[in-house]
Short mmCIF file of C-alpha atoms and ligand atoms in Angstrom, two decimals:
data_model
loop_
_atom_site.label_atom_id
_atom_site.label_comp_id
_atom_site.label_asym_id
_atom_site.label_seq_id
_atom_site.Cartn_x
_atom_site.Cartn_y
_atom_site.Cartn_z
CA MET T 197 35.85 -85.69 -32.81
CA HIS T 198 36.08 -89.58 -33.77
CA PRO T 199 32.81 -90.18 -35.73
CA LEU T 200 31.70 -92.92 -33.01
CA GLU T 201 31.94 -89.95 -30.57
CA ASN T 202 28.94 -88.26 -32.43
CA ARG T 203 26.81 -87.43 -30.26
CA SER T 204 23.53 -85.23 -30.65
CA THR T 205 23.20 -81.63 -30.78
CA PHE T 206 22.06 -81.31 -26.87
CA GLN T 207 25.65 -81.69 -25.87
CA ALA T 208 26.80 -78.68 -27.47
CA PRO T 209 26.20 -76.59 -23.77
CA CYS T 210 28.31 -79.30 -22.10
CA SER T 211 31.34 -79.44 -24.33
CA ALA T 212 31.90 -75.81 -25.24
CA GLY T 213 34.16 -75.35 -22.35
CA TRP T 214 31.28 -74.20 -19.85
CA GLN T 215 32.58 -74.12 -16.30
CA PRO T 216 30.51 -73.39 -13.12
CA ALA T 217 31.58 -70.50 -11.55
CA ALA T 218 33.63 -70.97 -8.39
CA ASP T 219 30.86 -68.49 -6.33
CA TRP T 220 28.57 -71.33 -5.56
CA GLN T 221 26.47 -68.85 -3.02
CA SER T 222 25.15 -66.53 -5.99
CA ALA T 223 21.87 -66.58 -7.57
CA ASN T 224 23.18 -66.59 -10.71
CA SER T 225 25.77 -69.41 -10.41
CA ARG T 226 22.68 -71.42 -8.98
CA LYS T 227 21.08 -70.38 -11.91
CA ALA T 228 23.87 -71.04 -14.32
CA LEU T 229 24.31 -74.88 -12.80
CA LEU T 230 20.68 -75.77 -12.85
CA LEU T 231 21.07 -74.69 -16.71
CA PHE T 232 23.95 -76.57 -17.13
CA LEU T 233 22.40 -79.74 -15.63
CA ILE T 234 19.75 -79.43 -18.14
CA ALA T 235 21.50 -78.82 -21.06
CA CYS T 236 23.58 -81.82 -20.13
CA ALA T 237 20.92 -84.32 -18.79
CA PRO T 238 19.43 -85.71 -22.21
CA ILE T 239 22.93 -86.43 -23.35
CA ILE T 240 22.62 -89.88 -21.64
CA ALA T 241 19.40 -90.65 -23.25
CA GLN T 242 20.44 -89.35 -26.31
CA THR T 243 23.65 -91.57 -27.06
CA THR T 244 24.10 -92.77 -30.30
CA ALA T 245 27.19 -95.06 -30.47
CA PHE T 246 29.68 -96.27 -28.11
CA SER T 247 33.28 -95.43 -28.51
CA PRO T 248 35.88 -97.39 -30.13
CA ALA T 249 37.57 -97.67 -26.43
CA GLN T 250 33.89 -99.09 -25.05
CA VAL T 251 34.08 -101.68 -27.65
CA ASP T 252 37.69 -102.69 -26.72
CA THR T 253 36.86 -103.31 -23.38
CA VAL T 254 34.40 -106.33 -24.77
CA PHE T 255 36.84 -107.28 -27.48
CA PRO T 256 38.76 -109.97 -25.55
CA ALA T 257 35.81 -111.58 -23.99
CA SER T 258 33.96 -111.82 -27.29
CA GLN T 259 37.21 -112.95 -29.15
CA ALA T 260 37.68 -115.97 -26.61
CA LEU T 261 34.25 -116.82 -26.71
CA TYR T 262 34.55 -116.87 -30.56
CA MET T 263 37.11 -119.35 -30.54
CA ASP T 264 35.76 -121.44 -28.49
CA LEU T 265 32.62 -121.78 -30.29
CA HIS T 266 34.75 -122.17 -33.58
CA ALA T 267 36.54 -125.04 -32.16
CA ASN T 268 33.29 -126.43 -30.73
CA PRO T 269 30.36 -126.54 -33.25
CA GLU T 270 27.04 -127.75 -33.10
CA LEU T 271 24.88 -129.07 -35.54
CA ALA T 272 21.19 -127.44 -36.11
CA PHE T 273 18.91 -128.62 -32.90
CA GLN T 274 21.82 -129.95 -31.39
CA GLU T 275 23.35 -127.04 -30.08
CA THR T 276 23.01 -127.54 -26.39
CA GLN T 277 26.29 -126.73 -25.51
CA THR T 278 26.47 -123.88 -27.16
CA ALA T 279 23.32 -122.42 -26.28
CA ALA T 280 24.50 -123.16 -22.19
CA LYS T 281 27.93 -121.08 -22.93
CA LEU T 282 25.60 -118.07 -24.73
CA ALA T 283 22.94 -118.95 -21.48
CA ALA T 284 25.42 -118.50 -18.31
CA ARG T 285 27.23 -115.01 -19.82
CA MET T 286 23.70 -113.70 -20.36
CA LYS T 287 22.47 -114.69 -16.87
CA ALA T 288 25.48 -113.21 -15.38
CA LEU T 289 25.12 -109.99 -17.66
CA GLY T 290 21.60 -109.43 -15.88
CA TYR T 291 19.29 -110.79 -18.22
CA ASP T 292 16.36 -112.95 -17.93
CA VAL T 293 17.37 -116.10 -19.51
CA THR T 294 14.82 -118.91 -20.80
CA THR T 295 16.60 -121.95 -22.39
CA GLY T 296 14.70 -124.35 -24.67
CA VAL T 297 12.96 -122.43 -26.51
CA GLY T 298 12.13 -124.09 -30.12
CA LYS T 299 14.02 -126.95 -28.98
CA THR T 300 17.77 -125.50 -28.14
CA GLY T 301 16.84 -121.72 -28.51
CA LEU T 302 17.30 -119.45 -25.83
CA VAL T 303 15.44 -115.92 -25.25
CA CYS T 304 17.18 -113.28 -22.83
CA LEU T 305 15.28 -110.35 -21.95
CA LEU T 306 16.71 -106.96 -20.41
CA LYS T 307 13.77 -104.70 -19.38
CA ASN T 308 15.32 -101.32 -18.55
CA GLY T 309 12.10 -98.85 -18.30
CA PRO T 310 9.26 -97.55 -20.60
CA GLY T 311 10.25 -97.63 -24.50
CA PRO T 312 10.22 -99.87 -27.23
CA THR T 313 10.70 -103.73 -27.47
CA VAL T 314 13.78 -104.36 -29.71
CA MET T 315 14.89 -108.03 -30.69
CA PHE T 316 18.19 -108.72 -31.99
CA ARG T 317 18.77 -112.44 -33.11
CA THR T 318 21.88 -114.52 -33.39
CA GLU T 319 22.00 -118.25 -34.83
CA LEU T 320 23.66 -120.95 -32.60
CA ASP T 321 23.97 -124.04 -35.62
CA ALA T 322 27.14 -124.93 -37.39
CA LEU T 323 27.43 -126.96 -40.82
CA PRO T 324 27.93 -130.33 -41.97
CA VAL T 325 31.16 -129.26 -43.67
CA ASP T 326 34.92 -130.75 -42.85
CA GLU T 327 36.92 -127.67 -42.07
CA LYS T 328 40.09 -127.02 -44.43
CA THR T 329 41.02 -123.48 -42.75
CA GLY T 330 44.54 -124.29 -41.15
CA LEU T 331 43.06 -122.44 -37.87
CA PRO T 332 44.44 -123.03 -34.53
CA PHE T 333 41.50 -123.34 -33.49
CA ALA T 334 39.76 -125.30 -35.81
CA SER T 335 36.71 -127.52 -35.39
CA LYS T 336 37.21 -130.58 -32.98
CA THR T 337 34.12 -132.47 -34.18
CA PRO T 338 34.47 -134.30 -37.56
CA HIS T 339 32.65 -133.27 -40.44
CA VAL T 340 30.99 -130.16 -38.36
CA MET T 341 32.18 -126.47 -38.87
CA HIS T 342 31.01 -122.89 -38.08
CA ALA T 343 31.27 -122.33 -41.70
CA CYS T 344 28.70 -119.83 -42.20
CA GLY T 345 29.94 -117.13 -39.29
CA HIS T 346 27.43 -118.04 -36.87
CA ASP T 347 30.33 -118.29 -34.23
CA LEU T 348 31.18 -114.96 -35.26
CA HIS T 349 27.48 -113.58 -34.79
CA MET T 350 27.24 -115.08 -31.56
CA ALA T 351 30.56 -113.14 -30.23
CA ALA T 352 29.78 -110.00 -31.56
CA TRP T 353 26.12 -110.76 -29.84
CA ILE T 354 27.44 -111.32 -26.65
CA GLY T 355 29.68 -108.15 -26.61
CA THR T 356 26.32 -106.22 -27.47
CA ALA T 357 24.42 -107.79 -25.26
CA ARG T 358 27.58 -106.61 -22.35
CA LEU T 359 27.67 -103.05 -23.34
CA MET T 360 23.61 -102.45 -23.36
CA ALA T 361 24.04 -104.25 -20.11
CA GLU T 362 26.56 -101.95 -18.61
CA ASN T 363 25.43 -98.95 -20.07
CA LYS T 364 21.65 -99.02 -19.07
CA ASP T 365 21.52 -95.24 -18.22
CA ALA T 366 22.07 -94.68 -22.17
CA TRP T 367 18.65 -96.48 -23.02
CA ARG T 368 15.12 -97.31 -22.34
CA GLY T 369 13.14 -100.34 -23.17
CA THR T 370 13.25 -103.73 -23.35
CA LEU T 371 16.08 -105.51 -25.08
CA MET T 372 15.29 -109.26 -26.05
CA MET T 373 18.14 -111.22 -27.25
CA ILE T 374 17.68 -114.36 -28.47
CA GLY T 375 19.59 -117.12 -29.80
CA GLN T 376 18.02 -118.88 -32.79
CA PRO T 377 18.76 -122.98 -33.45
CA ALA T 378 19.01 -124.45 -36.54
CA GLU T 379 18.92 -121.49 -39.18
CA GLU T 380 20.45 -123.81 -41.68
CA GLY T 381 17.92 -125.82 -42.99
CA GLY T 382 15.25 -123.42 -42.32
CA ALA T 383 13.46 -124.95 -39.46
CA GLY T 384 14.74 -122.76 -36.70
CA ALA T 385 13.04 -119.41 -36.50
CA LYS T 386 9.78 -121.36 -37.34
CA ALA T 387 10.39 -123.75 -34.01
CA MET T 388 10.94 -120.42 -31.80
CA LEU T 389 7.99 -118.57 -33.00
CA ALA T 390 5.77 -122.16 -32.78
CA ASP T 391 7.26 -122.39 -28.80
CA GLY T 392 5.73 -118.87 -27.73
CA LEU T 393 8.59 -116.57 -29.27
CA PHE T 394 6.04 -113.85 -29.28
CA THR T 395 3.23 -115.09 -27.04
CA ARG T 396 5.39 -116.27 -23.96
CA PHE T 397 7.75 -113.26 -24.49
CA PRO T 398 7.20 -109.70 -25.86
CA LYS T 399 6.22 -109.48 -29.26
CA PRO T 400 8.74 -106.78 -30.11
CA ASP T 401 8.56 -103.57 -32.05
CA PHE T 402 11.72 -104.63 -34.41
CA ALA T 403 14.08 -107.39 -34.94
CA LEU T 404 17.45 -107.64 -36.44
CA SER T 405 20.36 -109.52 -37.11
CA LEU T 406 23.75 -109.13 -38.85
CA HIS T 407 25.18 -111.60 -41.22
CA ASP T 408 28.88 -111.71 -42.08
CA ASP T 409 29.70 -111.39 -46.08
CA ASP T 410 32.27 -111.98 -48.37
CA THR T 411 31.58 -109.59 -51.12
CA MET T 412 32.68 -106.72 -48.49
CA PRO T 413 35.76 -105.56 -47.34
CA SER T 414 36.03 -106.56 -43.11
CA GLY T 415 34.09 -104.15 -40.87
CA GLN T 416 31.79 -102.70 -43.87
CA ILE T 417 28.31 -102.56 -43.57
CA GLY T 418 25.58 -103.49 -46.15
CA TYR T 419 21.94 -102.92 -46.39
CA HIS T 420 19.29 -103.40 -48.53
CA PRO T 421 15.39 -102.22 -48.38
CA GLY T 422 12.78 -104.58 -49.48
CA PRO T 423 13.32 -107.92 -50.40
CA PHE T 424 16.98 -109.06 -49.85
CA ARG T 425 17.17 -113.14 -49.33
CA ALA T 426 15.98 -115.32 -51.81
CA MET T 427 12.80 -118.05 -51.01
CA SER T 428 14.84 -121.67 -50.91
CA ASP T 429 13.45 -125.31 -51.90
CA GLY T 430 15.73 -128.25 -50.98
CA VAL T 431 14.32 -131.35 -53.70
CA THR T 432 15.58 -134.84 -53.78
CA ILE T 433 15.04 -136.74 -56.98
CA THR T 434 15.69 -140.73 -56.84
CA LEU T 435 15.66 -141.89 -60.69
CA TYR T 436 15.16 -145.50 -60.86
CA GLY T 437 16.34 -147.97 -63.52
CA ARG T 438 17.52 -151.49 -63.42
CA GLY T 439 21.08 -152.58 -62.68
CA GLY T 440 22.93 -155.14 -64.27
CA HIS T 441 26.35 -155.82 -65.33
CA ALA T 442 28.70 -153.17 -66.62
CA ALA T 443 29.73 -155.62 -69.76
CA MET T 444 26.19 -155.78 -70.72
CA PRO T 445 24.07 -152.34 -70.71
CA MET T 446 21.54 -153.75 -73.43
CA ASN T 447 20.02 -156.15 -70.22
CA THR T 448 19.71 -152.58 -67.91
CA ILE T 449 18.01 -149.23 -67.82
CA ASP T 450 21.39 -146.94 -66.96
CA PRO T 451 20.30 -144.60 -63.93
CA VAL T 452 23.58 -143.14 -64.10
CA VAL T 453 23.39 -141.71 -67.95
CA MET T 454 19.43 -140.82 -66.93
CA ALA T 455 20.71 -138.74 -64.14
CA ALA T 456 23.73 -137.27 -66.30
CA ARG T 457 20.88 -136.05 -68.47
CA ALA T 458 18.20 -135.02 -66.22
CA VAL T 459 20.99 -132.82 -64.63
CA LEU T 460 21.73 -131.04 -67.60
CA ALA T 461 18.26 -130.82 -69.18
CA LEU T 462 17.51 -129.28 -65.42
CA GLN T 463 19.72 -126.27 -66.30
CA THR T 464 17.60 -125.13 -69.27
CA ILE T 465 15.01 -124.16 -66.56
CA VAL T 466 16.80 -121.08 -66.11
CA SER T 467 18.31 -120.35 -69.25
CA ARG T 468 15.81 -121.16 -71.75
CA GLU T 469 12.30 -121.10 -69.52
CA ASN T 470 12.75 -118.24 -67.04
CA ASN T 471 12.31 -115.01 -67.85
CA PRO T 472 15.68 -113.72 -67.76
CA VAL T 473 14.85 -110.57 -65.14
CA ASP T 474 13.59 -112.93 -62.73
CA PRO T 475 16.23 -114.00 -60.16
CA VAL T 476 16.50 -118.25 -60.02
CA VAL T 477 19.58 -120.59 -59.26
CA VAL T 478 18.55 -124.27 -59.95
CA THR T 479 22.01 -126.11 -58.68
CA VAL T 480 22.15 -129.86 -58.15
CA GLY T 481 24.51 -130.20 -55.73
CA SER T 482 24.62 -133.95 -54.72
CA ILE T 483 24.64 -136.99 -56.79
CA HIS T 484 24.96 -140.29 -55.77
CA GLY T 485 24.71 -143.83 -57.26
CA GLY T 486 26.45 -146.92 -57.74
CA THR T 487 29.05 -148.85 -55.86
CA ALA T 488 31.43 -149.78 -58.21
CA GLY T 489 32.77 -149.48 -62.06
CA ASN T 490 31.77 -152.68 -63.19
CA VAL T 491 28.08 -152.47 -61.60
CA ILE T 492 25.39 -150.55 -63.37
CA PRO T 493 23.08 -149.41 -60.05
CA ASP T 494 19.41 -149.77 -59.85
CA GLU T 495 18.69 -145.76 -58.72
CA VAL T 496 20.51 -142.63 -58.55
CA THR T 497 19.80 -139.72 -56.17
CA LEU T 498 19.66 -136.00 -56.90
CA GLN T 499 19.93 -133.18 -54.44
CA LEU T 500 18.86 -129.99 -55.35
CA SER T 501 18.76 -126.25 -54.01
CA VAL T 502 16.03 -124.06 -55.62
CA ARG T 503 16.11 -120.39 -55.18
CA THR T 504 13.58 -117.87 -56.18
CA TYR T 505 12.12 -114.65 -55.07
CA THR T 506 7.97 -114.87 -56.12
CA GLN T 507 5.76 -117.59 -55.41
CA GLU T 508 4.74 -117.05 -59.09
CA VAL T 509 8.49 -118.10 -60.21
CA ARG T 510 8.66 -120.88 -57.59
CA LYS T 511 5.64 -122.92 -58.62
CA ARG T 512 6.65 -122.55 -62.61
CA VAL T 513 10.28 -123.89 -61.65
CA MET T 514 9.15 -126.54 -59.23
CA ALA T 515 6.51 -127.84 -61.97
CA ALA T 516 9.31 -127.55 -64.46
CA ILE T 517 11.48 -129.62 -62.35
CA GLU T 518 9.06 -132.54 -62.39
CA ARG T 519 7.91 -132.49 -65.95
CA ILE T 520 11.95 -132.71 -67.12
CA THR T 521 13.01 -135.45 -64.69
CA LYS T 522 9.65 -137.40 -65.67
CA ALA T 523 10.43 -136.87 -69.32
CA GLU T 524 14.18 -138.19 -68.83
CA ALA T 525 13.03 -141.06 -67.09
CA GLN T 526 10.43 -141.85 -69.70
CA ALA T 527 12.85 -141.20 -72.58
CA ALA T 528 15.35 -143.58 -70.69
CA GLY T 529 12.58 -146.16 -70.83
CA ALA T 530 12.01 -146.31 -67.08
CA THR T 531 9.36 -148.29 -65.64
CA ARG T 532 8.95 -146.72 -62.72
CA GLU T 533 8.49 -143.24 -62.10
CA PRO T 534 11.11 -140.87 -60.41
CA LYS T 535 9.99 -139.92 -56.99
CA ILE T 536 10.30 -136.05 -56.27
CA GLU T 537 9.96 -134.83 -52.76
CA ILE T 538 10.73 -131.64 -51.30
CA ARG T 539 13.55 -131.74 -48.55
CA GLY T 540 13.14 -129.84 -45.25
CA ALA T 541 11.82 -126.94 -44.54
CA SER T 542 11.60 -124.17 -47.08
CA ALA T 543 12.58 -120.65 -46.62
CA ASN T 544 10.43 -117.48 -47.37
CA VAL T 545 11.94 -114.22 -48.70
CA VAL T 546 13.54 -111.99 -46.31
CA TYR T 547 11.83 -108.74 -46.58
CA ASN T 548 13.95 -105.81 -45.45
CA ASP T 549 11.10 -103.28 -43.71
CA PRO T 550 12.14 -100.00 -45.85
CA ALA T 551 11.59 -97.24 -43.29
CA LEU T 552 13.23 -99.30 -40.16
CA THR T 553 16.49 -100.16 -43.08
CA ALA T 554 16.93 -96.46 -43.73
CA ARG T 555 16.80 -95.39 -40.02
CA LEU T 556 19.10 -98.09 -39.61
CA ALA T 557 21.57 -97.04 -42.35
CA ALA T 558 20.89 -93.46 -41.78
CA ALA T 559 22.36 -93.99 -37.85
CA LEU T 560 25.29 -96.26 -38.87
CA LYS T 561 26.07 -93.72 -41.39
CA LYS T 562 26.77 -91.12 -38.44
CA ALA T 563 28.25 -93.71 -36.06
CA MET T 564 30.96 -95.17 -38.33
CA GLY T 565 30.78 -93.15 -41.56
CA ASP T 566 29.07 -92.93 -45.26
CA ALA T 567 32.24 -95.06 -46.61
CA ASN T 568 31.84 -97.71 -43.99
CA VAL T 569 28.03 -98.02 -44.72
CA VAL T 570 26.72 -99.18 -47.91
CA GLU T 571 23.49 -99.99 -49.93
CA MET T 572 24.41 -103.44 -51.37
CA PRO T 573 22.76 -105.87 -54.21
CA PRO T 574 19.78 -108.52 -53.14
CA LYS T 575 21.19 -112.01 -52.60
CA MET T 576 20.29 -115.69 -54.10
CA THR T 577 20.99 -117.02 -50.48
CA SER T 578 18.48 -117.55 -47.92
CA GLU T 579 17.84 -116.99 -44.64
CA ASP T 580 15.20 -118.24 -42.03
CA PHE T 581 15.25 -114.52 -40.52
CA ALA T 582 12.04 -113.79 -42.98
CA GLU T 583 9.79 -115.41 -40.37
CA TYR T 584 9.99 -112.76 -37.91
CA GLY T 585 8.86 -110.41 -40.34
CA ILE T 586 6.50 -112.75 -41.84
CA ALA T 587 5.06 -113.09 -37.74
CA GLY T 588 4.68 -109.04 -38.45
CA VAL T 589 7.48 -107.50 -36.61
CA PRO T 590 9.13 -104.93 -38.91
CA SER T 591 12.47 -106.24 -39.68
CA ALA T 592 16.09 -105.56 -40.78
CA LEU T 593 18.86 -108.02 -41.50
CA LEU T 594 21.96 -106.31 -42.24
CA GLN T 595 25.38 -107.74 -43.85
CA ILE T 596 28.94 -106.97 -42.20
CA GLY T 597 31.92 -107.54 -45.02
CA ALA T 598 34.66 -109.91 -43.46
CA VAL T 599 37.15 -110.21 -46.02
CA PRO T 600 40.40 -108.07 -46.18
CA PRO T 601 40.64 -105.63 -48.72
CA ALA T 602 43.68 -106.86 -50.26
CA LYS T 603 41.88 -110.37 -50.75
CA LEU T 604 38.82 -108.65 -52.41
CA ALA T 605 40.95 -107.06 -54.71
CA GLU T 606 43.04 -109.88 -55.70
CA ALA T 607 39.58 -111.80 -56.68
CA LYS T 608 38.49 -109.27 -58.58
CA ARG T 609 41.76 -109.12 -60.52
CA THR T 610 42.14 -113.20 -61.26
CA GLY T 611 38.57 -113.66 -61.58
CA ILE T 612 38.90 -116.08 -58.58
CA ALA T 613 36.24 -115.79 -55.84
CA VAL T 614 37.35 -115.75 -52.36
CA PRO T 615 35.87 -118.53 -50.12
CA ALA T 616 32.71 -117.38 -49.13
CA PRO T 617 30.19 -118.80 -46.03
CA HIS T 618 29.46 -122.54 -46.55
CA SER T 619 33.06 -123.24 -47.90
CA PRO T 620 35.49 -125.18 -45.71
CA GLU T 621 37.68 -122.32 -45.93
CA TRP T 622 35.81 -119.36 -44.83
CA VAL T 623 37.42 -117.09 -42.45
CA PRO T 624 36.06 -114.06 -41.26
CA GLU T 625 38.84 -111.77 -40.72
CA LEU T 626 38.49 -111.50 -36.78
CA GLU T 627 39.30 -108.49 -35.66
CA PRO T 628 38.14 -105.36 -37.19
CA THR T 629 34.97 -107.54 -38.11
CA LEU T 630 33.92 -108.49 -34.73
CA LYS T 631 34.51 -104.97 -33.25
CA ALA T 632 32.77 -103.59 -36.23
CA ALA T 633 30.10 -105.55 -35.51
CA ILE T 634 29.39 -104.64 -31.89
CA ARG T 635 29.67 -101.27 -32.82
CA ALA T 636 27.16 -101.48 -35.54
CA GLU T 637 24.56 -103.58 -33.85
CA THR T 638 24.79 -101.29 -30.28
CA THR T 639 24.33 -98.21 -32.73
CA GLU T 640 21.29 -100.04 -34.33
CA LEU T 641 19.85 -100.86 -30.67
CA LEU T 642 20.65 -97.28 -29.39
CA ASP T 643 18.93 -95.65 -32.49
CA LEU T 644 15.45 -97.78 -31.75
CA PHE T 645 15.56 -96.90 -28.16
CA ARG T 646 15.90 -93.57 -28.46
CA THR T 647 12.88 -91.62 -26.96
CA GLN T 648 13.33 -88.31 -28.59
CA GLN T 649 13.81 -87.74 -32.50
ZN1 LIG I 806 24.44 -120.30 -44.18
ZN1 LIG I 807 24.12 -117.91 -41.67
#
């Protein structure tokens, strides 16, 4: 039996070759038929996974949607066409669809009798990245790309929604499929919650999501109970000097040199000030200043990304950034203090509810095999999926590998990492990953909707 065709032990009486007797008139036969029906009845409610053949039926449409979404990406809070494409499909599947939740988000409900409410979330937004994949369906929008795999997530989400809608006799409860805007930048989940996600709509018993991953082979599922994704803060620093002629530096206060020293000094926060067992990242991802080689500019702007796992460490790192930057400006003789601002929404730690994560991992291992479902380490990347857990819903964000195994092996051999999400070259390996994502998502949902344990 294929692992995906695993069913509960209730299946045994029906699968043992039992045939109703030809003599329908005999009392014994009628009794046997009754026993047969009783034995078989729970099978429908006990379906633990859809078969690969069932997943294959929704794959072509999901693949076509993926290519369309990839070619037509939209940035955070501008995902109107993206949301409209999903909404139309969900309405056709019989979902009760509300659009415009948290600006461009959508909530799709499928009520299917008594049972738990389970939320499954996809992200809608793309990144301000110039695509370099060379794909035939590459982004048609300059400077915008689905570089985080949210197009893949949406395609899997639709496939999952369809299988659940077409197999309503396999589960009971309320399925809440949401399309969340603006995951990048961290404001989308907060916007949906502020717009009544858990008050205008049922507050779910569980919240789930699945993200593509560059560290695992295509289709492999990764889970991590407890803190899984880091806090994230964007910091913008403007260093002020006094501009002038490049050949007369004595008459200037050079903010380029000031910025260069600040960038290096900021690295000592992680290497010299932080306890090495506390994970911290301080990255200066952007540095801008000046217009010509023969002109010393007035100011330079730095954009930082800070990742931490606890409030205590976060506070200490943010204070160190301020102290070091101000001290570098003072050391350079700047007459004006640097401006230090928090940029955008800060992300909180994604906390994967341990009991929920263990339950999902067990269901996934049973359906997909132990080797395809592995515990993975926490990440320094961030996700605003954290907000649903903070709002009081047991939550689990799992990962799905999306890189051909040969490429991972080559990366290990050469020491050159494969392109990862946010890279202009990030391309999830589509077929095994998308099919496995649909299989995993539906397996999780069927398990949580299961009435008998
Ligand atoms: Zn991202
Ligand atoms: Zn993402």
